[in-house]
GROMACS .gro file of C-alpha atoms in nm:
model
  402
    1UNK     CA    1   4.384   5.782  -1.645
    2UNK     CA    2   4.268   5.452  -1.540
    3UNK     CA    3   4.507   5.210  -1.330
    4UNK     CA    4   4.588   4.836  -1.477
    5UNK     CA    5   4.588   4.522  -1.266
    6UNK     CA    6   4.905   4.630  -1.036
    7UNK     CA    7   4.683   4.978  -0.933
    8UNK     CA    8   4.915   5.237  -1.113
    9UNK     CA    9   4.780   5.464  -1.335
   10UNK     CA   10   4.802   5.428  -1.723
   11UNK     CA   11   4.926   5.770  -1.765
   12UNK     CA   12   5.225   5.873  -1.493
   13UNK     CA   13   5.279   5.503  -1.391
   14UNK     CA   14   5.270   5.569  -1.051
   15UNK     CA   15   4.986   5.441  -0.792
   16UNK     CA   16   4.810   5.726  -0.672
   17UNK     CA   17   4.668   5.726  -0.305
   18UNK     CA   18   4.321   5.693  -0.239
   19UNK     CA   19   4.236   6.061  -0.193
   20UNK     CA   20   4.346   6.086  -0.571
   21UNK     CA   21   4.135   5.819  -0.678
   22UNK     CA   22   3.784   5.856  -0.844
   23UNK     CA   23   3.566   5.558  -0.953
   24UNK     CA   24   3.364   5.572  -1.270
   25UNK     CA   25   2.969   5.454  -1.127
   26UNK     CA   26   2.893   5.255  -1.446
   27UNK     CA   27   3.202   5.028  -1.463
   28UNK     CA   28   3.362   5.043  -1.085
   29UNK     CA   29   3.743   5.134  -1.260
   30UNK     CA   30   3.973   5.324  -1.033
   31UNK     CA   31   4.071   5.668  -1.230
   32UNK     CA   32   4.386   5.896  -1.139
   33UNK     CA   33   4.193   6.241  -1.116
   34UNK     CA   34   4.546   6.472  -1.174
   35UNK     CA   35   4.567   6.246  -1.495
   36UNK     CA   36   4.245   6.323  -1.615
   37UNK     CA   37   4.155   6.605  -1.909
   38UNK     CA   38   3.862   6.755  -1.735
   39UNK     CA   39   3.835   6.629  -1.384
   40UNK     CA   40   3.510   6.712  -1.205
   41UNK     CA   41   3.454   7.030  -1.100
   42UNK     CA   42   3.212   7.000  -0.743
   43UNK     CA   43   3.159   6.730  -0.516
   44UNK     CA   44   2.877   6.698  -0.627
   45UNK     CA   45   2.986   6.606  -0.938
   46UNK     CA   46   3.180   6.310  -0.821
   47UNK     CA   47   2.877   6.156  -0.723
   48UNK     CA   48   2.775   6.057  -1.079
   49UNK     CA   49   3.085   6.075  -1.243
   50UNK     CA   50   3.159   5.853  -1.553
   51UNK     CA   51   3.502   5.752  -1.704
   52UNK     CA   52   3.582   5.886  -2.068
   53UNK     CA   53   3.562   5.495  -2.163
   54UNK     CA   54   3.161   5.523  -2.043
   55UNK     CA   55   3.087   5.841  -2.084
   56UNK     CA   56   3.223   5.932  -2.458
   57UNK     CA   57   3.249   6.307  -2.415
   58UNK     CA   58   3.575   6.348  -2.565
   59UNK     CA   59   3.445   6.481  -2.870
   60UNK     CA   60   3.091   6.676  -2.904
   61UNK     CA   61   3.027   6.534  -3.245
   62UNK     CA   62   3.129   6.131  -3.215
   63UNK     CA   63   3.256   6.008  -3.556
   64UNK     CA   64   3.046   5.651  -3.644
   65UNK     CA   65   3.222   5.373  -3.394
   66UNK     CA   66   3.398   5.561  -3.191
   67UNK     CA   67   3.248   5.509  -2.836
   68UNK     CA   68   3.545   5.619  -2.571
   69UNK     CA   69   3.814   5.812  -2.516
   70UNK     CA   70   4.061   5.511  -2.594
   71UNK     CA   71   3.988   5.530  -2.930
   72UNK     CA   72   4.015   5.901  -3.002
   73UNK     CA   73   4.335   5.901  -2.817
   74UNK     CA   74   4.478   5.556  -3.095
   75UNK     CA   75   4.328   5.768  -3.373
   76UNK     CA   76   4.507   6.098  -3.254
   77UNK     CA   77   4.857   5.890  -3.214
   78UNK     CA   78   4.750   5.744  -3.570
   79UNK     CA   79   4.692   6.107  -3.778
   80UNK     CA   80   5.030   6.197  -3.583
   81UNK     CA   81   5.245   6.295  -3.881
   82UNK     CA   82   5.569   6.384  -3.705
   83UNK     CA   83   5.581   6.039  -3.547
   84UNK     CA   84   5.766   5.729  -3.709
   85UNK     CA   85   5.562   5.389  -3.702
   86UNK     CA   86   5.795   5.245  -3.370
   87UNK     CA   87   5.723   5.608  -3.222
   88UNK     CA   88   5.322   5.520  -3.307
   89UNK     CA   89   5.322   5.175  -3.183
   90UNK     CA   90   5.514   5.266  -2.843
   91UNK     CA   91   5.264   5.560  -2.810
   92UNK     CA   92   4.998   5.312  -2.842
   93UNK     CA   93   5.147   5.056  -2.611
   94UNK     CA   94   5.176   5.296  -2.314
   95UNK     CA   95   4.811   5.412  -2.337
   96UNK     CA   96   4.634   5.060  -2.386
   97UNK     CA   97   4.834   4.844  -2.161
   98UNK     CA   98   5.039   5.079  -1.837
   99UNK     CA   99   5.203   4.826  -1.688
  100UNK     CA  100   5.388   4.965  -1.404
  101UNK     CA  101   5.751   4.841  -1.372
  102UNK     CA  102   5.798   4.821  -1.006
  103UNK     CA  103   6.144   4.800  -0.895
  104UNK     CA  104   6.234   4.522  -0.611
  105UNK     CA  105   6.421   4.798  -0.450
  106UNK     CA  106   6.166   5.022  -0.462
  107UNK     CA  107   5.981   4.928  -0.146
  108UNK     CA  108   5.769   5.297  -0.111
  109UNK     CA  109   5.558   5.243  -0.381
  110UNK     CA  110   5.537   4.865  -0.306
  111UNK     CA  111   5.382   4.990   0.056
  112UNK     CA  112   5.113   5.261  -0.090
  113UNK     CA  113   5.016   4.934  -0.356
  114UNK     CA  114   4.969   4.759  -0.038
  115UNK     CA  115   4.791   4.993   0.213
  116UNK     CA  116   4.547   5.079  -0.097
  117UNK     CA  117   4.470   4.761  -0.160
  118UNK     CA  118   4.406   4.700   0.251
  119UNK     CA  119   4.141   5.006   0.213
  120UNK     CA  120   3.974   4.850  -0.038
  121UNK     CA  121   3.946   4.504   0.109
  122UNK     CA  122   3.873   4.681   0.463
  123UNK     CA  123   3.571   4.882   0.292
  124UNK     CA  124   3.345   4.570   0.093
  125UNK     CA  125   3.469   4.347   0.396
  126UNK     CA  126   3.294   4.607   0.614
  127UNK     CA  127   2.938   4.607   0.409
  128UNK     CA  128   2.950   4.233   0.329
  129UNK     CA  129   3.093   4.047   0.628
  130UNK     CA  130   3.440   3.838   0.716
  131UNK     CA  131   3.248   3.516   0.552
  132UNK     CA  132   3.376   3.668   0.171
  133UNK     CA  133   3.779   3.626   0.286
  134UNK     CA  134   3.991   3.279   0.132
  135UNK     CA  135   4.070   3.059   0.367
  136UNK     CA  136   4.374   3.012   0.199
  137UNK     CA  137   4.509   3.356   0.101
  138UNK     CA  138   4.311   3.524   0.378
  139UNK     CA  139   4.260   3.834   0.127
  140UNK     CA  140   3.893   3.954  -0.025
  141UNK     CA  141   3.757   3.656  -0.285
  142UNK     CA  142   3.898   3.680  -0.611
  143UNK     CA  143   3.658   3.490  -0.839
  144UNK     CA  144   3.514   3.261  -0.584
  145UNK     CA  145   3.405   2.945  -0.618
  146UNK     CA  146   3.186   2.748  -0.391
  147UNK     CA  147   3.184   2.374  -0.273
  148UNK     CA  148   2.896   2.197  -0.214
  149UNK     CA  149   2.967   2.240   0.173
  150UNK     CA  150   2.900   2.599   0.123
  151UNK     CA  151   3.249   2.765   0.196
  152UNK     CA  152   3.394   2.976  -0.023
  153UNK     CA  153   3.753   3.025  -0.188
  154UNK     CA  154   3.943   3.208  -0.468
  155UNK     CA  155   4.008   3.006  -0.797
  156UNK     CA  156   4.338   3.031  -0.782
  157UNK     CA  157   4.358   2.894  -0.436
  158UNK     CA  158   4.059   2.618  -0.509
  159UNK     CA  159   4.280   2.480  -0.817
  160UNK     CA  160   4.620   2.475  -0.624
  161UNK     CA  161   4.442   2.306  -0.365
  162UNK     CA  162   4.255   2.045  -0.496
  163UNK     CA  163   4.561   1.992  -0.795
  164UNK     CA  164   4.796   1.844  -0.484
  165UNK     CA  165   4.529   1.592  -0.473
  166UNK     CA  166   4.340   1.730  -0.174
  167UNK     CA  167   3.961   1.634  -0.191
  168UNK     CA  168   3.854   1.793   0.133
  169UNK     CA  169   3.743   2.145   0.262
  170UNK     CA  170   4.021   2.256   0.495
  171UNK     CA  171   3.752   2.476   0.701
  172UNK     CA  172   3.507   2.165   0.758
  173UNK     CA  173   3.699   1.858   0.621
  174UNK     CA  174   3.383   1.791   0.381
  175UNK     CA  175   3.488   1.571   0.075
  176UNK     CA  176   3.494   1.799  -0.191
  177UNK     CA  177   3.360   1.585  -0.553
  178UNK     CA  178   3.586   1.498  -0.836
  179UNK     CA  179   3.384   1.680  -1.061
  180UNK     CA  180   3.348   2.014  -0.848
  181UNK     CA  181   3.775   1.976  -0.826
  182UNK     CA  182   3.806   1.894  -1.170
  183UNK     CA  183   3.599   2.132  -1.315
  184UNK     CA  184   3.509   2.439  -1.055
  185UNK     CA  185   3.217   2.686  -1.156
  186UNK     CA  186   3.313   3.053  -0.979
  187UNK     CA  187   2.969   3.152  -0.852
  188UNK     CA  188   2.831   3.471  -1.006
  189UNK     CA  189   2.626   3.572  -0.778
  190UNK     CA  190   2.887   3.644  -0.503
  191UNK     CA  191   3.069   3.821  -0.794
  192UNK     CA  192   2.801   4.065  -0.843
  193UNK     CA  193   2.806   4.108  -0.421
  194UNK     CA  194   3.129   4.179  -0.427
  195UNK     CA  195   3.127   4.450  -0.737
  196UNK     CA  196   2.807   4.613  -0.577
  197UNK     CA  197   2.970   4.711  -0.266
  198UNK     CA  198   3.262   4.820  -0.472
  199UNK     CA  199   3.030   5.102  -0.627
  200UNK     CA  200   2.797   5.134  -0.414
  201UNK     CA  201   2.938   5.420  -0.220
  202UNK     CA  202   2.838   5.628  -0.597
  203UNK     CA  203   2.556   5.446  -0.753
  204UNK     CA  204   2.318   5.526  -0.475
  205UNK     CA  205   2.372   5.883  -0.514
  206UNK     CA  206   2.394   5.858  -0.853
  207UNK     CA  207   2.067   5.696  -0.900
  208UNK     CA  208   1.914   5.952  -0.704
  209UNK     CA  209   2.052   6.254  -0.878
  210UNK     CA  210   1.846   6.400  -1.166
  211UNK     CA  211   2.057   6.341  -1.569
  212UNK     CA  212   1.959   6.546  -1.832
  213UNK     CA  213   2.032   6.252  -2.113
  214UNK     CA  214   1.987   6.282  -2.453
  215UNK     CA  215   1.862   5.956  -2.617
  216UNK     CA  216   1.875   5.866  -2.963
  217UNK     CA  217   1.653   5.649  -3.176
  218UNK     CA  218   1.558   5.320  -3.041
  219UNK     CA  219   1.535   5.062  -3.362
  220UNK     CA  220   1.298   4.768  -3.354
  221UNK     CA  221   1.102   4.948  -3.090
  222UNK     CA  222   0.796   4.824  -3.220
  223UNK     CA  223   0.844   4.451  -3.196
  224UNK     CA  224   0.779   4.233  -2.883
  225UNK     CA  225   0.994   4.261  -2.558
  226UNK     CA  226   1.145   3.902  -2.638
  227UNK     CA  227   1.249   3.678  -2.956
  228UNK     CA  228   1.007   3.546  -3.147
  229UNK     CA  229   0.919   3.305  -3.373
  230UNK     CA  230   0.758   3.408  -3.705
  231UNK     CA  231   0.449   3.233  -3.933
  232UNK     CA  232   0.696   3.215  -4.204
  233UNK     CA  233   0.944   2.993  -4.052
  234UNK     CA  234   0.926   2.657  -4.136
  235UNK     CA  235   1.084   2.550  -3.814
  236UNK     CA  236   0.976   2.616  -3.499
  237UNK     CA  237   1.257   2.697  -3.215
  238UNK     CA  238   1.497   2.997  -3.182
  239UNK     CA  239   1.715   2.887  -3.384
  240UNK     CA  240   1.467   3.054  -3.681
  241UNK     CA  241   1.343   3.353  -3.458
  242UNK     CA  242   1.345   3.714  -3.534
  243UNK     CA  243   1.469   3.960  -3.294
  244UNK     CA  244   1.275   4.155  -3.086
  245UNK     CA  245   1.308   4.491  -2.911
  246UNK     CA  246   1.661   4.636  -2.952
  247UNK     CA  247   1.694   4.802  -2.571
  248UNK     CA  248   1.979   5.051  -2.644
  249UNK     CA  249   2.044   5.345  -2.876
  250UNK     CA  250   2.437   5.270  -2.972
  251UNK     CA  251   2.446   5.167  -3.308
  252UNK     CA  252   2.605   4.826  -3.452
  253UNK     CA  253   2.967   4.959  -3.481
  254UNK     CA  254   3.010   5.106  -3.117
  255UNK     CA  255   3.337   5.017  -2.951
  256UNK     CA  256   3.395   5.000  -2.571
  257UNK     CA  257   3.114   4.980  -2.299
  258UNK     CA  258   2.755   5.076  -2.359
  259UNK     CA  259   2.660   5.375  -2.132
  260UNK     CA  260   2.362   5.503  -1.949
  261UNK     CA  261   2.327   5.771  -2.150
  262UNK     CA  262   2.207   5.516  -2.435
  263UNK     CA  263   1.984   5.315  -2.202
  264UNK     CA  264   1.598   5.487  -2.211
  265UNK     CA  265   1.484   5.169  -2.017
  266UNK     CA  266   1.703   5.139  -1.710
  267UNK     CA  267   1.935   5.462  -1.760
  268UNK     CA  268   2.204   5.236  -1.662
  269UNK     CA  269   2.427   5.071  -1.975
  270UNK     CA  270   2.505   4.722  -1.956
  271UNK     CA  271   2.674   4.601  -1.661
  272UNK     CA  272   2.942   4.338  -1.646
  273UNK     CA  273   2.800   4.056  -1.504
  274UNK     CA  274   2.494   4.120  -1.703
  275UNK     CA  275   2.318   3.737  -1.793
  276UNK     CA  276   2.067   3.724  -2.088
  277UNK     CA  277   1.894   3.375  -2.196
  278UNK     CA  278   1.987   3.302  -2.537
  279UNK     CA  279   2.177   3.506  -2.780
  280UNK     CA  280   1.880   3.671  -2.929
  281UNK     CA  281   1.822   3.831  -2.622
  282UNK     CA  282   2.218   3.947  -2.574
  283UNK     CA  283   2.159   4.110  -2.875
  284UNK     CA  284   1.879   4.310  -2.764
  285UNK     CA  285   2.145   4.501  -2.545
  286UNK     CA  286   2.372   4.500  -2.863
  287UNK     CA  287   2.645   4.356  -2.606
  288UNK     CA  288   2.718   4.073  -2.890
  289UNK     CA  289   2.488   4.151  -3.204
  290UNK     CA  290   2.553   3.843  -3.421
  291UNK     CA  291   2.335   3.586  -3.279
  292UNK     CA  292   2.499   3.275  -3.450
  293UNK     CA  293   2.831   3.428  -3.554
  294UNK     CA  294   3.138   3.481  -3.257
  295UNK     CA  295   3.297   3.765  -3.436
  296UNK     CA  296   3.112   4.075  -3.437
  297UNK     CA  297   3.291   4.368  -3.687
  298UNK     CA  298   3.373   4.485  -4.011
  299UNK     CA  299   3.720   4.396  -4.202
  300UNK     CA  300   3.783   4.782  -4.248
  301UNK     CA  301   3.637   4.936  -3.935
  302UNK     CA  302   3.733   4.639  -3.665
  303UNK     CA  303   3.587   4.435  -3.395
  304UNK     CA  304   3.335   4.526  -3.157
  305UNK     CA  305   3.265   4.194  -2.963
  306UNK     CA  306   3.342   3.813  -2.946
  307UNK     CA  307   3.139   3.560  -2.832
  308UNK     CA  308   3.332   3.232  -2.668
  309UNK     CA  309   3.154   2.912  -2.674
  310UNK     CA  310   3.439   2.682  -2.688
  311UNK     CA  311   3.400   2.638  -3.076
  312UNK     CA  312   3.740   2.515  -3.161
  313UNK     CA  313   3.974   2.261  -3.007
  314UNK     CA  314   4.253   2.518  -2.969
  315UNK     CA  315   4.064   2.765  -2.770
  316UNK     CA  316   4.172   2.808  -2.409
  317UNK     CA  317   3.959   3.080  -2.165
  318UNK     CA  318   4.182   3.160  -1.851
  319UNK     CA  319   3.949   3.453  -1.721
  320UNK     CA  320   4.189   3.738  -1.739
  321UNK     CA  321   4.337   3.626  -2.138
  322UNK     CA  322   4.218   3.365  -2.352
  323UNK     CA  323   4.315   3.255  -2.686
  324UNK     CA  324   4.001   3.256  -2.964
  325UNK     CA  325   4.027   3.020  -3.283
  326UNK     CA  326   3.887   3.281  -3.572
  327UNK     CA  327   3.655   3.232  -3.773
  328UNK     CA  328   3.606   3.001  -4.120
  329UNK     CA  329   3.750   2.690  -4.289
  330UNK     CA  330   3.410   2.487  -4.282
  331UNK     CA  331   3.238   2.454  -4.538
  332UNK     CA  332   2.852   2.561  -4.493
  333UNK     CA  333   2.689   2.520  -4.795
  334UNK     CA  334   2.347   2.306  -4.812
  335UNK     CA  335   2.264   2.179  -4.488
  336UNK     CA  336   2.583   2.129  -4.324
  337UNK     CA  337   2.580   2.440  -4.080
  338UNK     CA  338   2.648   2.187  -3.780
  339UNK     CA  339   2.918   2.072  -3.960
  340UNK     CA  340   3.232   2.076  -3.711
  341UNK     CA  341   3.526   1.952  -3.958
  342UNK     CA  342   3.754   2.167  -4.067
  343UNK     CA  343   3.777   2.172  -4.489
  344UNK     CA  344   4.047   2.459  -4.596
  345UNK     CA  345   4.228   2.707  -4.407
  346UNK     CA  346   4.101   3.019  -4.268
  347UNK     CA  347   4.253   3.373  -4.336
  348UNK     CA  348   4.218   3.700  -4.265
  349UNK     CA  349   3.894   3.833  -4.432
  350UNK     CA  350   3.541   3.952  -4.240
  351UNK     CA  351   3.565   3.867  -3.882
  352UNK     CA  352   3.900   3.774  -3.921
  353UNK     CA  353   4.062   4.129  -4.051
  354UNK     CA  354   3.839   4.304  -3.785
  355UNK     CA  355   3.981   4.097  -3.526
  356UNK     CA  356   4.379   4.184  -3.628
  357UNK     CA  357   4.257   4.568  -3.715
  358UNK     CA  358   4.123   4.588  -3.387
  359UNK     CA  359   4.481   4.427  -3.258
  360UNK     CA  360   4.648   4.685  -3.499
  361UNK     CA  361   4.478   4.995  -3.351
  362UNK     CA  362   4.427   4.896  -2.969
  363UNK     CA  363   3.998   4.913  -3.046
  364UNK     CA  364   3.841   4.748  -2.689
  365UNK     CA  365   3.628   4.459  -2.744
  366UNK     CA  366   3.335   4.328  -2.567
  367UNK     CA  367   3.352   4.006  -2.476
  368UNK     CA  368   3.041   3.768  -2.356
  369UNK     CA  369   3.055   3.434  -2.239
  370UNK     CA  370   2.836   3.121  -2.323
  371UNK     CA  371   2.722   2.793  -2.116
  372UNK     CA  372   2.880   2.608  -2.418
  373UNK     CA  373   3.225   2.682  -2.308
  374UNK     CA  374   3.138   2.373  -2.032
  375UNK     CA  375   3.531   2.305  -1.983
  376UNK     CA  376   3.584   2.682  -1.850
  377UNK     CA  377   3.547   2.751  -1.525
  378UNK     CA  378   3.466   3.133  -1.658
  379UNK     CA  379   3.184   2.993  -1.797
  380UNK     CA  380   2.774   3.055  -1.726
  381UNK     CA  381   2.592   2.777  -1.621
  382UNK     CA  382   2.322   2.812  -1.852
  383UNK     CA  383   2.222   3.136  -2.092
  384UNK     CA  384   2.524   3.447  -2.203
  385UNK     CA  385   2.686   3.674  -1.967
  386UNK     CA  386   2.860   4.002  -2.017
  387UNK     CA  387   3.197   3.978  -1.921
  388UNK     CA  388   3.356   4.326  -1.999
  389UNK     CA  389   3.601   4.492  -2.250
  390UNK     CA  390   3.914   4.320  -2.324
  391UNK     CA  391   4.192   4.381  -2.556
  392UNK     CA  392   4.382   4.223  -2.852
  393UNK     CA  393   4.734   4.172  -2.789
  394UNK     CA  394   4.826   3.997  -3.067
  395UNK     CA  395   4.725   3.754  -3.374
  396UNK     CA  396   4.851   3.504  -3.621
  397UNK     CA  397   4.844   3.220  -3.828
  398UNK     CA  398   4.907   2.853  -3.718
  399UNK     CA  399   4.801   2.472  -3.821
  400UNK     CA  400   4.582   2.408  -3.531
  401UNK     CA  401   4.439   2.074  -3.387
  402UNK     CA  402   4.113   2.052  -3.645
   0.00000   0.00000   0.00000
């Protein structure tokens, strides 16, 4: 199974040594092969190797929407008759979220977490040079940010920093700008560095070994490469656009990543980190399909992506977690679509009831990011970026600030 955030593996909550490990090319996650239903069987294999999440071949004949292994697994726990609804939910619990419970005592396992981790840093530090280690934590960058002097540090070490009022860069003593302090950007492209060398020890040779992929219909595939504008539209602008070429072959109710195996262009998927123009052109790569709406999903079937663009006051983005308003409560009859004040309360209907089903069952959700969200520091300068699967923890109801 895949490990969480603490390196232990969802399944037999232990962390497994490297040797055990086997990383999935198309999304870089660390998988326990003992764990795993049908490990692979040569070498060779390994080279190319997708995770369940990626690859979907858990079941020959996918039912509409389900895209992964996660979500066969929920649905098997769900159809489980002999199981009470706290035996369900438990069931559930272990398999989306593995946290580990390390004892303090238990100072083994603390010691392989640590020496694995080492590897790891010792390996990217290796193809990509000392100049990608904090300053302050002395570890491999974790969601770097750059000053304007050019050094680089994590986020977490940047904000503790400058937050005890410090305004200077403690490797050259350059003044570091109130705004850069207040309001750090973590710089992309060093993020994509760093995942690169992560995988690149199986993309190469994964690029280079012959797929026999089967792809499906490709809709829209007569319409131009980009968004356009048509002679009907009374307005010019993108805002009245049509859509142009959808890229991919997953249809609008996939869960969970979107594979190579349903990417005839690049014979890739889309890749975290992946940064489109406008929404029309996210939804190209059906990452986010809605291109006005945040909430994409059906009240019966669930959610398959969000879009955050800092739409509501309560909305916080902290990278990892954030917490999304829904959607609803404005009323957008007439001309009043820009219309930010909030008329009735919202409930649980459309986007709403996919968003808690999703919660309910444990369905992954994409998740993109927009340059509106300019108070984030997880935000794009400028277009939509892909930003990976998260998960639902939990939902409710609440007067909010609007």
């Amino acid at each position: 199974m895949a490990s969480n955030g603490e390196g232990a593996c969802m399944q037999c909550k232990k962390i497994p040594p490297t040797e055990e490990s086997l990383t999935c090319r198309t999304c870089g996650t660390p998988w326990h092969v003992p764990c795993l239903s049908s490990p692979p069987d040569s070498l060779a294999s390994t080279l190319q190797w997708e995770c369940p999440d990626c690859s979907g071949d858990f079941d020959p004949v996918p039912q509409p929407g389900e895209g992964s292994d996660l979500v066969a697994a929920i649905r098997a726990i769900e159809s489980d008759v002999t199981l009470t609804d706290e035996e369900k939910a438990k069931k559930r619990q272990q398999l989306l979220s593995g946290k580990a419970v390390v004892e303090d005592d238990d100072e083994e396992e603390e010691e392989k977490k640590k020496s694995s981790s080492m590897g790891l840093d010792a390996d990217i530090l290796a193809a990509l040079g000392d100049n990608l280690k904090c300053p302050f934590c002395l570890q491999l960058l974790e969601r770097p940010v750059t000053t304007p002097c050019g050094h680089n540090f994590c986020l977490k070490c940047f904000v503790k920093w400058t937050g005890q009022g410090k305004r200077e860069c403690i490797k050259c003593r350059f003044v570091i700008p109130n705004d850069v302090a207040a309001n750090p950007r973590i710089n992309s492209s060093l993020v994509t560095a760093i995942r690169l060398a992560k995988v690149s020890r199986t993309s190469a040779a994964a690029a280079a070994a012959s797929t026999s992929n089967v792809y499906h219909y490709v809709s829209n595939e007569n319409r131009p490469d980009q968004a356009f504008t048509t002679e009907r539209a009374i307005l010019s602008g993108i805002a009245n656009a049509a859509s142009g070429k959808i890229y991919v072959t997953v249809p609008g109710d996939h869960f969970g990543p979107i594979p190579a195996e349903n990417d005839p262009v690049r014979n890739q998927g889309v890749l975290v980190g992946e940064s489109w123009k406008n929404r029309l052109a996210c939804k190209q790569w059906r990452a986010h399909i809605p291109h006005v709406a945040g909430i994409a999903g059906q009240s019966k079937h669930g959610a398959q992506s969000v879009a955050l663009s800092g739409g509501y006051d309560d909305d916080e983005d902290h990278g990892e977690w954030f917490l999304y308003t829904g959607s609803g409560g404005r009323d957008l009859s007439g001309n009043k679509r820009t219309n930010r004040q909030q008329s009735f309360d919202q409930k649980f209907t459309n986007g709403n009831e996919a968003l808690r089903l999703s919660c309910r069952m444990g369905y992954p959700v994409r998740v993109v990011r927009t340059y509106k969200e300019i108070i984030a520091a997880y935000a794009p300068e400028e277009g939509v970026r892909y930003d990976g699967v998260y998960r639902v923890e939990k939902c409710w109801r609440k007067v909010g600030v609007q």
